Structures are given as structure tokens and as C-alpha cells.
Protein backbone atom coordinates (compact mmCIF):
# COMPACT_ATOMS: atom_id res chain seq x y z
CA MET A 1 23.47 2.50 47.81
CA ARG A 2 25.52 0.78 45.11
CA ARG A 3 24.37 -2.65 43.99
CA LEU A 4 25.44 -5.27 41.48
CA LEU A 5 23.03 -5.76 38.57
CA LYS A 6 22.26 -9.31 39.67
CA ASP A 7 21.01 -8.00 43.02
CA LEU A 8 18.62 -5.38 41.64
CA ASN A 9 14.83 -5.68 41.58
CA LYS A 10 11.86 -3.77 40.15
CA GLU A 11 11.40 -1.66 43.31
CA ASP A 12 14.84 -0.09 42.83
CA GLN A 13 15.25 3.38 41.37
CA ILE A 14 18.43 4.86 39.84
CA SER A 15 19.73 7.44 42.35
CA SER A 16 22.43 8.96 40.11
CA ASP A 17 22.92 9.31 36.35
CA VAL A 18 24.45 6.27 34.63
CA VAL A 19 27.10 7.43 32.14
CA VAL A 20 29.16 5.23 29.79
CA ASN A 21 31.90 6.75 27.62
CA ASP A 22 30.57 10.25 28.32
CA LYS A 23 27.10 9.23 27.10
CA LEU A 24 24.08 9.35 29.40
CA ILE A 25 22.49 5.89 29.53
CA LEU A 26 19.94 6.29 32.33
CA LYS A 27 18.85 9.40 34.16
CA LYS A 28 18.62 9.76 37.91
CA GLY A 29 15.14 8.80 39.12
CA THR A 30 14.50 6.16 36.44
CA GLN A 31 12.54 3.16 37.72
CA LEU A 32 14.22 -0.12 36.81
CA SER A 33 12.57 -2.73 34.61
CA PRO A 34 13.67 -5.99 32.99
CA HIS A 35 14.22 -4.13 29.73
CA LEU A 36 16.43 -1.50 31.38
CA LEU A 37 18.45 -4.17 33.19
CA GLU A 38 19.14 -5.82 29.82
CA ARG A 39 20.20 -2.45 28.46
CA LEU A 40 22.67 -1.94 31.30
CA LYS A 41 24.13 -5.39 30.65
CA LYS A 42 24.50 -4.53 26.98
CA TRP A 43 26.57 -1.48 27.89
CA GLY A 44 28.77 -3.49 30.26
CA VAL A 45 27.51 -1.81 33.43
CA LEU A 46 28.16 -4.07 36.44
CA GLU A 47 26.72 -1.97 39.29
CA VAL A 48 24.71 1.20 39.80
CA GLU A 49 23.63 3.58 42.56
CA VAL A 50 20.01 2.84 43.54
CA SER A 51 17.42 3.72 46.15
CA SER A 52 14.64 1.36 47.09
CA LYS A 53 11.16 2.67 46.49
CA VAL A 54 7.91 1.30 47.89
CA PRO A 55 5.30 1.40 45.11
CA HIS A 56 2.08 3.31 45.60
CA PRO A 57 -0.78 0.92 46.45
CA TYR A 58 -2.74 2.01 43.36
CA GLN A 59 0.28 2.06 41.06
CA ASN A 60 0.62 -0.49 38.27
CA LYS A 61 3.59 -2.80 38.23
CA GLY A 62 6.95 -1.67 36.86
CA ALA A 63 6.04 1.97 37.34
CA ALA A 64 8.61 3.99 35.48
CA ASP A 65 5.57 5.99 34.34
CA SER A 66 4.78 7.37 37.83
CA THR A 67 7.93 9.49 37.60
CA HIS A 68 6.74 10.97 34.29
CA PRO A 69 2.97 11.58 34.45
CA TYR A 70 3.01 13.79 31.35
CA TYR A 71 4.48 11.05 29.17
CA GLU A 72 2.09 8.49 30.61
CA LYS A 73 -0.86 10.75 29.80
CA LEU A 74 0.56 11.42 26.33
CA PHE A 75 0.95 7.68 25.74
CA TYR A 76 -2.68 6.89 26.54
CA GLU A 77 -3.98 9.91 24.63
CA SER A 78 -1.95 8.87 21.60
CA LEU A 79 -2.96 5.22 21.87
CA ALA A 80 -6.62 6.25 21.98
CA GLN A 81 -6.12 8.06 18.68
CA VAL A 82 -4.63 5.11 16.80
CA TYR A 83 -5.71 1.87 18.47
CA SER A 84 -8.64 -0.27 17.41
CA GLU A 85 -9.00 -3.99 16.98
CA GLU A 86 -9.80 -3.37 13.32
CA ARG A 87 -6.25 -2.04 12.85
CA TYR A 88 -4.23 -3.90 15.48
CA GLY A 89 -5.98 -7.25 15.36
CA LEU A 90 -4.80 -9.36 18.29
CA SER A 91 -1.31 -7.84 18.49
CA LEU A 92 -2.08 -5.66 21.54
CA HIS A 93 -4.75 -7.70 23.28
CA LYS A 94 -2.92 -8.36 26.54
CA GLU A 95 -2.69 -5.76 29.30
CA GLU A 96 0.92 -6.59 30.05
CA MET A 97 1.84 -5.80 26.45
CA ILE A 98 0.20 -2.38 26.68
CA HIS A 99 2.08 -1.73 29.91
CA TRP A 100 5.37 -2.85 28.39
CA VAL A 101 4.99 -0.61 25.33
CA LYS A 102 3.97 2.29 27.56
CA GLU A 103 7.05 1.84 29.72
CA LEU A 104 9.24 1.75 26.63
CA PHE A 105 7.65 4.95 25.31
CA ILE A 106 8.20 6.77 28.60
CA THR A 107 11.81 5.61 28.79
CA ILE A 108 12.54 6.79 25.26
CA MET A 109 10.82 10.13 25.76
CA ASN A 110 12.70 10.65 29.04
CA GLU A 111 16.12 9.72 27.71
CA SER A 112 16.22 10.88 24.09
CA SER A 113 17.64 14.13 22.84
CA ALA A 114 15.03 14.07 20.05
CA THR A 115 12.00 14.18 22.36
CA GLN A 116 11.39 17.90 21.96
CA LEU A 117 11.44 17.59 18.18
CA LEU A 118 8.75 14.92 18.36
CA LEU A 119 6.62 17.23 20.51
CA ASP A 120 7.27 20.03 18.00
CA LEU A 121 6.02 17.73 15.25
CA LYS A 122 2.85 17.12 17.25
CA GLU A 123 2.24 20.87 17.32
CA LYS A 124 3.04 21.35 13.63
CA ASP A 125 1.13 18.39 12.25
CA PRO A 126 -0.83 16.15 14.65
CA TYR A 127 -1.33 13.53 11.92
CA SER A 128 2.43 13.10 11.43
CA TYR A 129 2.91 12.76 15.17
CA PHE A 130 0.14 10.16 15.62
CA HIS A 131 1.42 8.28 12.60
CA SER A 132 4.91 8.24 14.17
CA PHE A 133 3.46 7.03 17.45
CA ASP A 134 1.44 4.35 15.65
CA VAL A 135 4.52 3.16 13.76
CA PHE A 136 6.42 3.06 17.06
CA VAL A 137 3.79 0.88 18.76
CA ILE A 138 3.34 -1.55 15.86
CA SER A 139 7.09 -1.79 15.12
CA THR A 140 7.76 -2.49 18.79
CA LEU A 141 5.15 -5.25 18.86
CA PHE A 142 6.39 -6.72 15.58
CA SER A 143 10.03 -6.66 16.64
CA ASN A 144 9.09 -8.40 19.88
CA TYR A 145 6.99 -10.95 17.96
CA LEU A 146 10.00 -11.74 15.77
CA GLY A 147 12.21 -12.19 18.84
CA SER A 148 14.53 -9.35 17.85
CA GLU A 149 17.45 -8.52 20.13
CA ASN A 150 17.38 -4.79 19.37
CA THR A 151 13.73 -3.99 20.03
CA TYR A 152 14.61 -0.87 22.07
CA ASP A 153 16.75 0.64 19.32
CA LEU A 154 14.21 -0.21 16.63
CA ALA A 155 11.35 1.19 18.73
CA LYS A 156 13.22 4.45 19.29
CA SER A 157 14.14 4.73 15.63
CA SER A 158 10.53 4.10 14.61
CA LEU A 159 9.24 6.82 16.92
CA PHE A 160 11.56 9.41 15.38
CA HIS A 161 11.52 8.20 11.75
CA ASP A 162 9.44 11.12 10.42
CA LEU A 163 11.04 14.07 12.27
CA GLY A 164 12.26 15.41 8.92
CA LYS A 165 8.69 16.55 8.23
CA LEU A 166 9.37 19.42 10.60
CA GLU A 167 11.19 21.09 7.71
CA VAL A 168 8.47 20.49 5.10
CA PRO A 169 6.48 23.68 4.39
CA ASP A 170 3.02 23.69 6.00
CA SER A 171 1.45 24.47 2.62
CA ILE A 172 2.59 21.03 1.43
CA LEU A 173 2.56 18.97 4.63
CA LEU A 174 -0.96 20.08 5.61
CA LYS A 175 -2.39 20.24 2.08
CA GLU A 176 -5.89 18.77 1.93
CA GLN A 177 -5.68 17.83 -1.76
CA LYS A 178 -3.42 15.41 -3.57
CA LEU A 179 0.15 16.52 -4.18
CA THR A 180 1.63 17.58 -7.50
CA PHE A 181 4.94 16.13 -8.72
CA LYS A 182 6.83 19.19 -7.46
CA GLU A 183 5.19 19.03 -4.04
CA TYR A 184 5.88 15.31 -3.82
CA GLU A 185 9.56 15.93 -4.58
CA THR A 186 9.64 18.45 -1.73
CA ILE A 187 8.04 16.10 0.77
CA GLN A 188 10.50 13.35 -0.19
CA GLU A 189 13.23 15.50 1.31
CA HIS A 190 11.92 14.70 4.81
CA THR A 191 13.99 11.51 4.73
CA LEU A 192 17.24 13.45 4.33
CA ASN A 193 16.11 16.15 6.74
CA GLY A 194 15.32 13.54 9.38
CA GLU A 195 18.71 11.89 9.06
CA ARG A 196 20.44 15.26 9.40
CA LEU A 197 18.39 16.30 12.45
CA LEU A 198 19.04 13.02 14.26
CA LYS A 199 22.73 13.13 13.42
CA GLY A 200 22.92 16.63 14.87
CA LEU A 201 21.37 15.33 18.08
CA ASP A 202 23.87 12.46 18.23
CA GLU A 203 21.11 9.89 18.00
CA SER A 204 22.02 6.33 17.05
CA ILE A 205 23.28 5.28 13.63
CA LEU A 206 20.20 3.05 13.34
CA ALA A 207 17.84 5.97 14.01
CA GLN A 208 19.60 8.04 11.35
CA ALA A 209 19.47 5.17 8.86
CA MET A 210 15.78 4.48 9.51
CA ALA A 211 14.88 8.13 8.99
CA ARG A 212 16.67 8.07 5.64
CA THR A 213 15.59 4.66 4.33
CA HIS A 214 12.01 4.05 5.48
CA HIS A 215 10.70 4.87 1.97
CA GLU A 216 13.19 2.63 0.16
CA ARG A 217 11.86 -0.50 -1.55
CA LEU A 218 13.41 -3.89 -2.35
CA ASP A 219 13.22 -3.30 -6.12
CA GLY A 220 14.95 0.09 -5.99
CA SER A 221 11.75 2.07 -6.67
CA GLY A 222 11.87 3.95 -3.36
CA TYR A 223 13.61 7.14 -2.30
CA PRO A 224 15.88 9.00 -1.62
CA ASP A 225 18.67 6.68 -2.86
CA GLY A 226 16.87 3.96 -4.83
CA LEU A 227 18.43 1.26 -2.65
CA THR A 228 17.68 -2.40 -3.38
CA GLU A 229 17.15 -5.42 -1.16
CA LYS A 230 20.85 -6.16 -0.68
CA ASP A 231 21.47 -2.60 0.57
CA LEU A 232 18.68 -2.47 3.16
CA LEU A 233 18.95 -3.30 6.85
CA PRO A 234 16.45 -5.83 8.24
CA SER A 235 15.10 -3.02 10.44
CA SER A 236 14.47 -0.85 7.38
CA LYS A 237 12.55 -3.69 5.70
CA LEU A 238 10.41 -4.06 8.82
CA LEU A 239 9.82 -0.33 9.17
CA SER A 240 8.79 0.09 5.54
CA ILE A 241 5.99 -2.47 6.02
CA VAL A 242 4.70 -0.91 9.23
CA ASP A 243 5.02 2.63 7.85
CA VAL A 244 2.89 1.82 4.79
CA TYR A 245 0.32 -0.12 6.83
CA SER A 246 -0.04 2.75 9.29
CA ALA A 247 -0.32 5.39 6.56
CA LEU A 248 -2.97 3.39 4.71
CA THR A 249 -5.13 2.63 7.74
CA LEU A 250 -5.13 6.05 9.42
CA ASP A 251 -7.31 8.93 8.25
CA ARG A 252 -5.46 11.49 6.14
CA VAL A 253 -6.44 15.07 5.44
CA TYR A 254 -7.15 14.15 1.81
CA ARG A 255 -8.72 10.69 2.21
CA SER A 256 -10.35 8.35 4.70
CA ALA A 257 -8.53 5.38 6.19
CA LYS A 258 -8.48 2.11 4.30
CA PRO A 259 -9.66 -1.07 6.05
CA SER A 260 -6.81 -3.15 7.47
CA ILE A 261 -7.76 -5.99 5.13
CA GLU A 262 -7.19 -3.83 2.08
CA ALA A 263 -3.88 -2.59 3.49
CA MET A 264 -2.75 -6.20 3.94
CA GLU A 265 -3.74 -6.91 0.33
CA ILE A 266 -1.61 -4.00 -0.88
CA LEU A 267 1.39 -5.35 1.04
CA LEU A 268 0.79 -8.86 -0.30
CA GLU A 269 0.48 -7.74 -3.91
CA SER A 270 3.83 -5.88 -3.76
CA PRO A 271 6.42 -8.68 -3.37
CA LYS A 272 8.99 -6.69 -5.33
CA GLN A 273 8.77 -3.84 -2.84
CA PHE A 274 8.26 -5.52 0.55
CA ASP A 275 9.88 -8.56 2.13
CA TYR A 276 7.31 -11.32 1.56
CA GLU A 277 8.39 -13.36 4.56
CA LEU A 278 8.04 -10.34 6.83
CA VAL A 279 4.60 -9.56 5.40
CA TYR A 280 3.49 -13.14 6.15
CA ARG A 281 4.71 -12.90 9.73
CA TYR A 282 3.17 -9.45 10.09
CA MET A 283 -0.24 -10.92 9.25
CA ASN A 284 0.37 -13.78 11.65
CA MET A 285 1.05 -11.31 14.46
CA MET A 286 -2.05 -9.25 13.72
CA LYS A 287 -4.25 -12.28 12.93
CA ILE A 288 -5.73 -10.27 10.06
CA TYR A 289 -5.92 -12.19 6.78
CA PRO A 290 -7.40 -10.82 3.53
CA LEU A 291 -10.10 -12.47 1.48
CA ASN A 292 -8.99 -15.51 -0.54
CA THR A 293 -5.95 -16.21 1.63
CA THR A 294 -5.18 -19.81 2.46
CA VAL A 295 -4.50 -20.34 6.16
CA LEU A 296 -3.67 -22.99 8.74
CA THR A 297 -6.07 -23.13 11.71
CA SER A 298 -5.19 -23.77 15.34
CA THR A 299 -6.51 -27.31 14.78
CA ASN A 300 -3.93 -27.75 11.97
CA GLU A 301 -6.52 -27.73 9.17
CA ILE A 302 -6.01 -25.94 5.84
CA ALA A 303 -8.76 -23.43 5.06
CA GLN A 304 -9.54 -20.43 2.86
CA VAL A 305 -10.85 -17.08 4.08
CA THR A 306 -14.19 -16.62 2.28
CA TYR A 307 -15.73 -13.67 4.14
CA ILE A 308 -14.27 -10.97 6.35
CA SER A 309 -15.79 -7.89 7.97
CA ASP A 310 -13.87 -4.59 7.97
CA GLN A 311 -15.09 -3.99 11.52
CA GLN A 312 -14.21 -7.47 12.85
CA PRO A 313 -11.28 -8.72 10.78
CA VAL A 314 -10.07 -11.23 13.40
CA THR A 315 -13.27 -13.31 13.17
CA PRO A 316 -13.61 -14.15 9.46
CA ILE A 317 -15.57 -17.00 7.92
CA ILE A 318 -13.34 -19.75 6.58
CA GLN A 319 -13.94 -22.85 4.46
CA LEU A 320 -12.07 -25.97 5.45
CA GLU A 321 -10.24 -27.56 2.54
CA LYS A 322 -10.81 -31.15 3.64
CA ASN A 323 -14.60 -31.31 3.96
CA LYS A 324 -15.62 -27.86 2.48
CA GLU A 325 -17.29 -26.99 5.80
CA TYR A 326 -17.73 -23.28 6.60
CA LYS A 327 -16.77 -21.99 10.03
CA GLN A 328 -16.54 -18.57 11.60
CA ILE A 329 -13.65 -17.82 13.91
CA PRO A 330 -15.47 -17.37 17.26
CA HIS A 331 -15.11 -14.29 19.46
CA ASP A 332 -13.80 -16.45 22.33
CA LEU A 333 -10.98 -17.54 19.97
CA SER A 334 -11.46 -21.20 20.83
CA LEU A 335 -10.62 -21.65 17.15
CA THR A 336 -8.08 -19.29 15.59
CA ILE A 337 -6.00 -18.91 12.48
CA LYS A 338 -2.51 -20.12 13.23
CA GLU A 339 -0.62 -18.85 10.21
CA PHE A 340 -0.74 -17.69 6.60
CA VAL A 341 -0.15 -20.32 3.90
CA GLY A 342 -0.81 -18.51 0.61
CA TRP A 343 -3.33 -16.52 -1.37
CA LYS A 344 -4.99 -16.11 -4.76
CA GLU A 345 -2.79 -13.46 -6.34
CA ASP A 346 -5.15 -12.84 -9.28
CA TYR A 347 -7.85 -11.63 -6.89
CA VAL A 348 -6.52 -8.07 -6.64
CA LYS A 349 -6.00 -7.80 -10.41
CA GLU A 350 -9.58 -8.96 -10.94
CA ARG A 351 -10.82 -6.37 -8.44
CA GLU A 352 -8.84 -3.57 -10.10
CA LYS A 353 -10.24 -4.53 -13.53
CA SER A 354 -13.70 -4.52 -12.03
CA ASN A 355 -13.17 -1.00 -10.61
CA TRP A 356 -12.01 0.26 -14.03
CA ASP A 357 -14.94 -1.38 -15.87
CA LEU A 358 -17.42 0.13 -13.40
CA TYR A 359 -15.79 3.54 -13.86
CA MET A 360 -16.02 3.31 -17.66
CA ASN A 361 -19.67 2.21 -17.51
CA SER A 362 -20.51 5.08 -15.16
CA LEU A 363 -19.02 7.59 -17.63
CA LEU A 364 -21.10 6.22 -20.49
CA SER A 365 -24.29 6.14 -18.40
CA ALA A 366 -23.74 9.59 -16.81
CA ASP A 367 -23.81 8.10 -13.30
CA LYS A 368 -21.72 10.76 -11.54
CA ARG A 369 -22.02 9.26 -8.06
CA GLN A 370 -20.77 5.87 -9.22
CA ALA A 371 -18.05 7.53 -11.32
CA GLU A 372 -16.73 9.45 -8.30
CA LEU A 373 -16.84 6.30 -6.15
CA GLN A 374 -14.85 4.19 -8.62
CA LEU A 375 -12.49 7.05 -9.46
CA ASN A 376 -11.50 7.42 -5.81
CA LYS A 377 -10.67 3.71 -5.70
CA ILE A 378 -8.55 3.92 -8.85
CA ILE A 379 -6.54 7.06 -8.04
CA ASP A 380 -5.34 6.20 -4.55
CA ASN A 381 -1.64 7.14 -4.14
CA MET A 382 -1.56 8.86 -7.55
CA ARG A 383 -0.10 12.32 -8.03
CA ILE A 384 -2.56 14.82 -9.51
CA GLU A 385 -0.77 14.80 -12.86
CA ASP A 386 -1.12 11.00 -13.03
CA ILE A 387 -4.87 11.29 -12.52
CA PHE A 388 -5.13 13.43 -15.64
CA THR A 389 -2.78 11.35 -17.77
CA GLU A 390 -3.37 7.79 -16.54
CA VAL A 391 -7.09 7.97 -15.78
CA PHE A 392 -8.83 10.79 -17.63
CA ALA A 393 -6.72 10.62 -20.79
CA THR A 394 -6.65 6.80 -20.83
CA SER A 395 -10.41 6.47 -20.31
CA MET A 396 -11.18 8.98 -23.07
CA LYS A 397 -8.82 7.22 -25.47
CA GLN A 398 -10.52 3.93 -24.69
CA ILE A 399 -13.95 5.44 -25.28
CA GLY A 400 -12.69 7.02 -28.51
CA ASP A 401 -11.51 3.60 -29.67
CA MET A 402 -14.87 2.12 -28.70
CA TYR A 403 -16.64 4.76 -30.79
CA GLU A 404 -14.38 4.08 -33.79
CA SER A 405 -15.17 0.34 -33.56
CA GLY A 406 -18.90 0.97 -33.19
CA GLU A 407 -19.16 -0.25 -29.58
CA VAL A 408 -20.61 3.07 -28.35
CA THR A 409 -22.71 5.75 -30.04
CA ILE A 410 -21.70 9.36 -30.66
CA ALA A 411 -24.18 10.38 -27.95
CA GLU A 412 -22.47 8.09 -25.41
CA GLU A 413 -19.06 9.47 -26.43
CA HIS A 414 -20.32 13.03 -25.80
CA VAL A 415 -21.82 12.02 -22.44
CA ALA A 416 -18.52 10.41 -21.35
CA THR A 417 -16.61 13.55 -22.38
CA TYR A 418 -18.99 15.74 -20.37
CA MET A 419 -18.70 13.43 -17.35
CA THR A 420 -14.90 13.49 -17.54
CA LYS A 421 -14.86 17.29 -17.62
CA GLU A 422 -17.10 17.35 -14.54
CA LEU A 423 -14.79 14.94 -12.69
CA MET A 424 -11.77 17.05 -13.63
CA LYS A 425 -13.24 19.89 -11.57
CA MET A 426 -12.56 17.82 -8.44
CA PHE A 427 -8.85 18.40 -9.02
CA SER A 428 -8.82 22.02 -10.15
CA LYS A 429 -5.66 23.92 -9.35
CA ASP A 430 -5.14 25.57 -5.96
CA ASP A 431 -6.29 29.20 -6.13
CA GLN A 432 -3.21 30.25 -4.18
CA LEU A 433 -0.78 28.60 -6.58
CA GLU A 434 1.73 31.13 -7.81
CA LYS A 435 1.21 31.67 -11.52
CA SER A 436 3.96 32.36 -14.04
CA LYS A 437 6.52 30.77 -11.76
CA SER A 438 7.28 28.29 -14.53
CA GLY A 439 6.22 30.32 -17.56
CA LYS A 440 3.41 31.16 -19.97
CA ILE A 441 2.10 28.88 -22.70
CA LEU A 442 -0.66 29.19 -25.26
CA LEU A 443 -2.41 25.91 -26.11
CA THR A 444 -4.54 25.59 -29.22
CA THR A 445 -5.99 23.29 -31.84
CA VAL A 446 -6.00 23.90 -35.61
CA GLY A 447 -8.41 23.53 -38.47
CA ASP A 448 -11.72 21.88 -37.63
CA GLU A 449 -10.29 19.84 -34.74
CA LYS A 450 -13.21 18.55 -32.70
CA HIS A 451 -11.35 17.02 -29.74
CA SER A 452 -10.68 19.60 -27.05
CA LEU A 453 -10.38 17.32 -24.01
CA PRO A 454 -6.70 16.33 -24.56
CA LEU A 455 -5.84 20.04 -24.64
CA GLU A 456 -7.79 20.65 -21.43
CA LEU A 457 -6.06 17.73 -19.70
CA PHE A 458 -2.64 19.09 -20.62
CA SER A 459 -3.67 22.61 -19.59
CA GLU A 460 -4.74 21.40 -16.13
CA THR A 461 -1.51 19.43 -15.73
CA LEU A 462 0.58 22.50 -16.53
CA GLU A 463 -1.42 24.81 -14.28
CA LEU A 464 -1.03 22.39 -11.37
CA ASN A 465 2.71 22.86 -11.79
CA GLY A 466 2.78 26.62 -11.82
CA TRP A 467 2.35 27.37 -15.54
CA GLU A 468 0.07 30.13 -16.73
CA THR A 469 -1.89 28.78 -19.67
CA TYR A 470 -4.00 30.37 -22.41
CA HIS A 471 -6.41 27.91 -23.94
CA PHE A 472 -7.87 28.44 -27.46
CA HIS A 473 -10.50 26.00 -28.73
CA PRO A 474 -11.95 26.38 -31.28
CA SER A 475 -8.82 27.80 -32.78
CA ILE A 476 -8.51 31.36 -34.07
CA PRO A 477 -6.71 32.50 -37.26
CA ILE A 478 -2.94 32.26 -36.98
CA GLU A 479 -2.31 36.00 -37.51
CA PRO A 480 -4.27 37.29 -34.47
CA LEU A 481 -3.08 34.29 -32.46
CA THR A 482 0.55 35.27 -33.12
CA GLU A 483 -0.18 38.88 -32.16
CA PHE A 484 -1.76 37.63 -28.93
CA VAL A 485 1.37 35.63 -28.13
CA LYS A 486 3.57 38.68 -28.71
CA ALA A 487 1.37 41.10 -26.73
CA ASN A 488 1.17 38.81 -23.69
CA HIS A 489 4.89 37.92 -23.64
CA ILE A 490 4.16 34.23 -24.11
CA SER A 491 7.23 32.04 -24.67
CA PHE A 492 5.63 28.69 -25.58
CA VAL A 493 2.92 27.55 -27.98
CA GLY A 494 1.47 24.04 -27.86
CA PHE A 495 -0.61 22.40 -30.59
CA SER A 496 -2.94 19.44 -30.04
CA VAL A 497 -3.56 17.38 -33.18
CA ILE A 498 -5.92 14.41 -32.95
CA MET A 499 -7.20 14.36 -36.54
CA ALA A 500 -4.54 13.40 -39.12
CA LYS A 501 -6.04 15.65 -41.79
CA ASN A 502 -5.05 18.70 -39.73
CA ILE A 503 -1.30 17.98 -39.92
CA PRO A 504 -0.78 20.40 -42.87
CA HIS A 505 -2.59 23.15 -40.93
CA VAL A 506 -0.27 22.61 -37.96
CA GLU A 507 2.85 22.76 -40.12
CA SER A 508 1.66 25.97 -41.76
CA ALA A 509 0.88 27.56 -38.36
CA ILE A 510 4.29 26.61 -36.97
CA GLN A 511 6.11 28.10 -39.98
CA TYR A 512 4.22 31.37 -39.60
CA ILE A 513 4.90 31.66 -35.85
CA LYS A 514 8.59 30.82 -36.25
CA GLN A 515 8.93 33.44 -38.99
CA LYS A 516 7.30 36.19 -36.91
CA LEU A 517 8.60 35.14 -33.46
CA PRO A 518 11.81 33.07 -33.85
CA SER A 519 12.42 32.70 -30.10
CA ILE A 520 9.06 30.98 -29.45
CA LYS A 521 9.30 27.34 -28.41
CA ILE A 522 6.83 24.97 -30.11
CA LEU A 523 5.40 21.77 -28.61
CA VAL A 524 3.12 19.37 -30.50
CA GLY A 525 1.05 16.54 -29.05
CA GLY A 526 -1.29 13.90 -30.42
CA PRO A 527 -1.37 10.45 -32.02
CA HIS A 528 0.04 11.60 -35.41
CA ILE A 529 3.09 13.58 -34.31
CA GLN A 530 5.41 11.24 -36.22
CA HIS A 531 4.19 12.85 -39.45
CA ILE A 532 5.57 16.27 -38.49
CA SER A 533 9.21 17.10 -39.24
CA PRO A 534 11.31 17.20 -36.02
CA SER A 535 13.16 20.24 -37.38
CA MET A 536 9.98 22.32 -37.14
CA VAL A 537 9.31 21.88 -33.41
CA ASP A 538 11.11 21.94 -30.08
CA GLY A 539 9.35 18.96 -28.56
CA PHE A 540 6.88 16.14 -29.24
CA ALA A 541 4.67 14.71 -26.48
CA GLU A 542 2.52 11.60 -26.58
CA SER A 543 1.17 12.26 -23.08
CA ALA A 544 0.63 15.14 -20.68
CA THR A 545 3.34 13.79 -18.38
CA GLU A 546 5.86 13.75 -21.22
CA GLY A 547 4.71 17.22 -22.24
CA LEU A 548 5.27 18.57 -18.74
CA ARG A 549 8.78 17.10 -18.66
CA ILE A 550 9.63 18.70 -22.01
CA MET A 551 8.19 22.06 -20.95
CA ASN A 552 10.19 22.09 -17.73
CA ASN A 553 13.35 21.43 -19.75
CA LEU A 554 12.59 23.97 -22.48
CA ARG A 555 11.91 26.83 -20.08
CA PHE A 556 15.58 26.96 -19.15
CA GLU A 557 16.42 27.68 -22.79
CA ILE A 558 14.27 30.83 -22.91
CA PRO A 559 16.26 34.10 -22.61
CA THR A 560 15.32 36.08 -19.50
CA ASN A 561 14.26 39.09 -21.62
CA ALA A 562 12.09 36.99 -23.96
């Protein structure tokens, strides 16, 4: 029978497809719900064909799910994988909210042309699927909390935001170690791939935009387009927050999940990247507030969070500002935190400095367990190359400076060097990495150079990016070294010079190599490179990262028959 929208009720079921402008809006057999009625109104539908259905006595209310048992089962299986109070706080505490989100999930899966791609993603990479599901649930809750008028569109876009990962090679997507720069560049393409896939399926403009922009940041530091705050949709700003929170608090193949408190701190300490007002409201929805945040209680008292458990973040201990009394938020929530007021921004900087100091002390004292613990805290979200250049190289320079100033002994300097070499083994290159894809380089010191670690750091950085390296320390005489370069068809030679007195030796070695092998490209690195004539070399590098960039540029200048 055909009925006007105002006469419909939740027992009615669509008895024929609803089509508007040649686009399928609702499929035959869909159970009506308040959300779907609003959607029909939005599309200007005045009446539809329906059949009344008597609900099963054991069926929950609003049962669109009974028509799609597979999607209902998938919803609960997926929710079991991602939900915990530690992560969701109080955002999904009510049964009716769970039911509403479930109904929305089933509707989207039933109606969307992208459903099969999402299921394909689940087969290819379960983590990426569960992350997408998690982002869908949290984005839906957050959009509803904010009173958004386009919750359905945002929820759908969130569910499909990572479909572009279908086109990322398994060797990169499923890699259990940290990514190199090259691998990271490849995985960044999932944003463009996702937009293209969704466009091909005629999904909404919002879904396409969200797939492309969910890694953009307010300050232009994101990808793929480096958009800034004025260019980003409100939905993209929301999704970027949820996407990061989900990624941080779910287990990854290469690291364990972070506590929700720490994830909130990361969002708070990045005001140039994430919309501060949205981050505040996100915490207010979750009722998860980091240590040292100032809050307003449900009794309208200002307080500071002084202790919080990773396992029970919604029941922290707070100190009231007025009388300095300590209170714990009770499990019955008779007292709650009403909203975020502010926080001590220096807290995170102090913690980071503490992590670095503990790491340095562990190197000097040969405490490998402590060194590994602090290192893992420091390197989170770093590319492998950054670990070598920003952590290992920086720490050894600092220890070298401490030795020069008499703060540490020569024995402690040797111990720290040994410890650093041991830690470097944690990030050794993948055995399956294709060698010689980028080229061959010989790396060496000269004279009586005693510092080999900078050369080893650069060697590891190059090998992680496909270079085949030959490492000579102590150095060998320049004549046999040049013959070795020629015999092994090496196109690059890199010199590491830490001691200023060895500059003349480097210049002499370069002149000899250039005379015998004019096509060889020469790279020099170290703290005294300014004393070497630029006309003698093809590139100077103050860091391994800069050296890698120069090498990648120089390799295109090498003749193919060199």
C-alpha cells in the first residue's frame, strides 16, 4: 500500500525500491526507522509503497537488522574487536546508542555500492577494516554529539575513508616493521586511490573528499595536497581527529596500542594540526581527560585531574581548586566531569625531555632494557631513517660533546657507542629488500679517523632505501680502494670526516679518485665539510637524511653504462 510519510510507523517495511532522479535511495525490504524517514524527507519523497510487518517477539526495536543477519553479525563481531571503555569512555554506554549505530551500519552496508570493497579490505588487511569500522562508530557518535545534520553522510564517508589501501602493496601495508621514506610515500597514495575508487562507484562528493583529505592538517603539514584550515571541510577536521585517535589506540602490527589518555594528550599538544575546539568537545563526549587537565565537574566546581588509570580513564582522581580536596569520580557517576577547561601545556614537553634524559643515561650505563623502553617511546611515528638521524646520530653527537667538555669519560663514550650499535640492530634492513635498485656506494673514512658510527648510520639509512653499500673502516690505501670501486662497478664514493686534521687526506683521496675514475660521484659528510672546496665534490651532507636526498638526486646523473 502507498502511504504518506507522516502516516508511516516503525512497523512499516518498504515494499518497492525508492528511486529519486535515477538514484536508488532505499531498497525493497528495508525496515523504516526515524533516521530513514528523515532521509526520505531530505530527498523530497512524499509517499512510499510499504507493507506492515509484525515484529518477532524476540526481536529488538527498529529491526532493520533482522532483514540482514550477516551485517548484524558483522557489526557485533567488529564492535567486539574495537570497543572497550578504556577507548570509548562513556560515548557508547547506552544500549539505544549501540542499537542506533548498528542500524546505521546495516543501512549503509545494504545500500552502498562500496560495500563489497570494504569486505575486500577486511580480507586483505583485517586491521585496516577494523580501523575503518572503529572510525565509523566514533565519528557517528561524535557527529551526533555535536548535533550535526549530516550524520548519515559523515558516517558513511568515515566507514569508507580508507578503501584506497586496497591498492597498497601487501609488502608495505602488512609490513611488521616501521616504514622507510619510500614506503611511506607509497602508502600516502591511498588517499588518492580511495577518492578515485569512490568516484568510480558514484559515491557522494563528501565520501570522495573525506577519502582524499583525512590526512590533511590545519597547518598544511598533511597530505596529499598540503591543505590548510581554510581549505578543509568541517567533516574533514572531525575525521582527522577520530582517525588519529583510532590509529593510536588500536594495536598495530609494528606496535602496541597507546592508552586513550596518551592519545588525547597527542591531540591536545597539536593545536596547529587539529581543531582545538573539536578536540575539547571530543574529550567531553568521551569523558576521558589527560593528566594535568583543568575541568569543570557536574557540581560546577573547577578541578584538576591529578591521577588517572589507563584501564579506568573515566574515573580519575581530581583535586578541587577551591578547597584543594581530592575526590575520585565514582563508578556510579554520581559525580562526573562536565567539561574540559584547560591544561598544563608544558607537561608533555617535560615528559618528552624526561624520556630523552632516561634514554641517554641508559646508554651511558649500558642498561639495554631501559634503553629499548625509552627508545620505543621516543621513536613513535618516526620513519626508520629518522630514527637513525634524529635519535642515534643526535644522541651520539650529544655524548661526543659531553666527552669533549669532560662530563663523561672515554669509557662511558665507548659504552654508549656499543649500546647504540646494539640498538641499531633492531632496525636492520629487510632481508628481502631488493639491492642495487638505487645504486652502489662505497663509504669510507680516511687517515686515523676513529669515529665509525656516523658512517654506519648513513650506511644503514642508504640500505633501508635500496642502496647496496660497501663499508670500509678502518680505511684502506687509496690505490686499492680505487681499484675496488672500478672492479665492482661502483658509481658513488662517500667520505666521513669527523676529525678536522683529516681534511687534507680527504682532499688528496678525492683528487686521486677523480683522476682515475672521472665519472665517479663524490659525497662528503661531517662537521668540517665547509673546509673542503665545493669544486672537488658532488655533494655535502650534514646529516644522513640530507645525504640520502643528495644520493637520490645524483643517481639520475650517472650514465646507464657507468
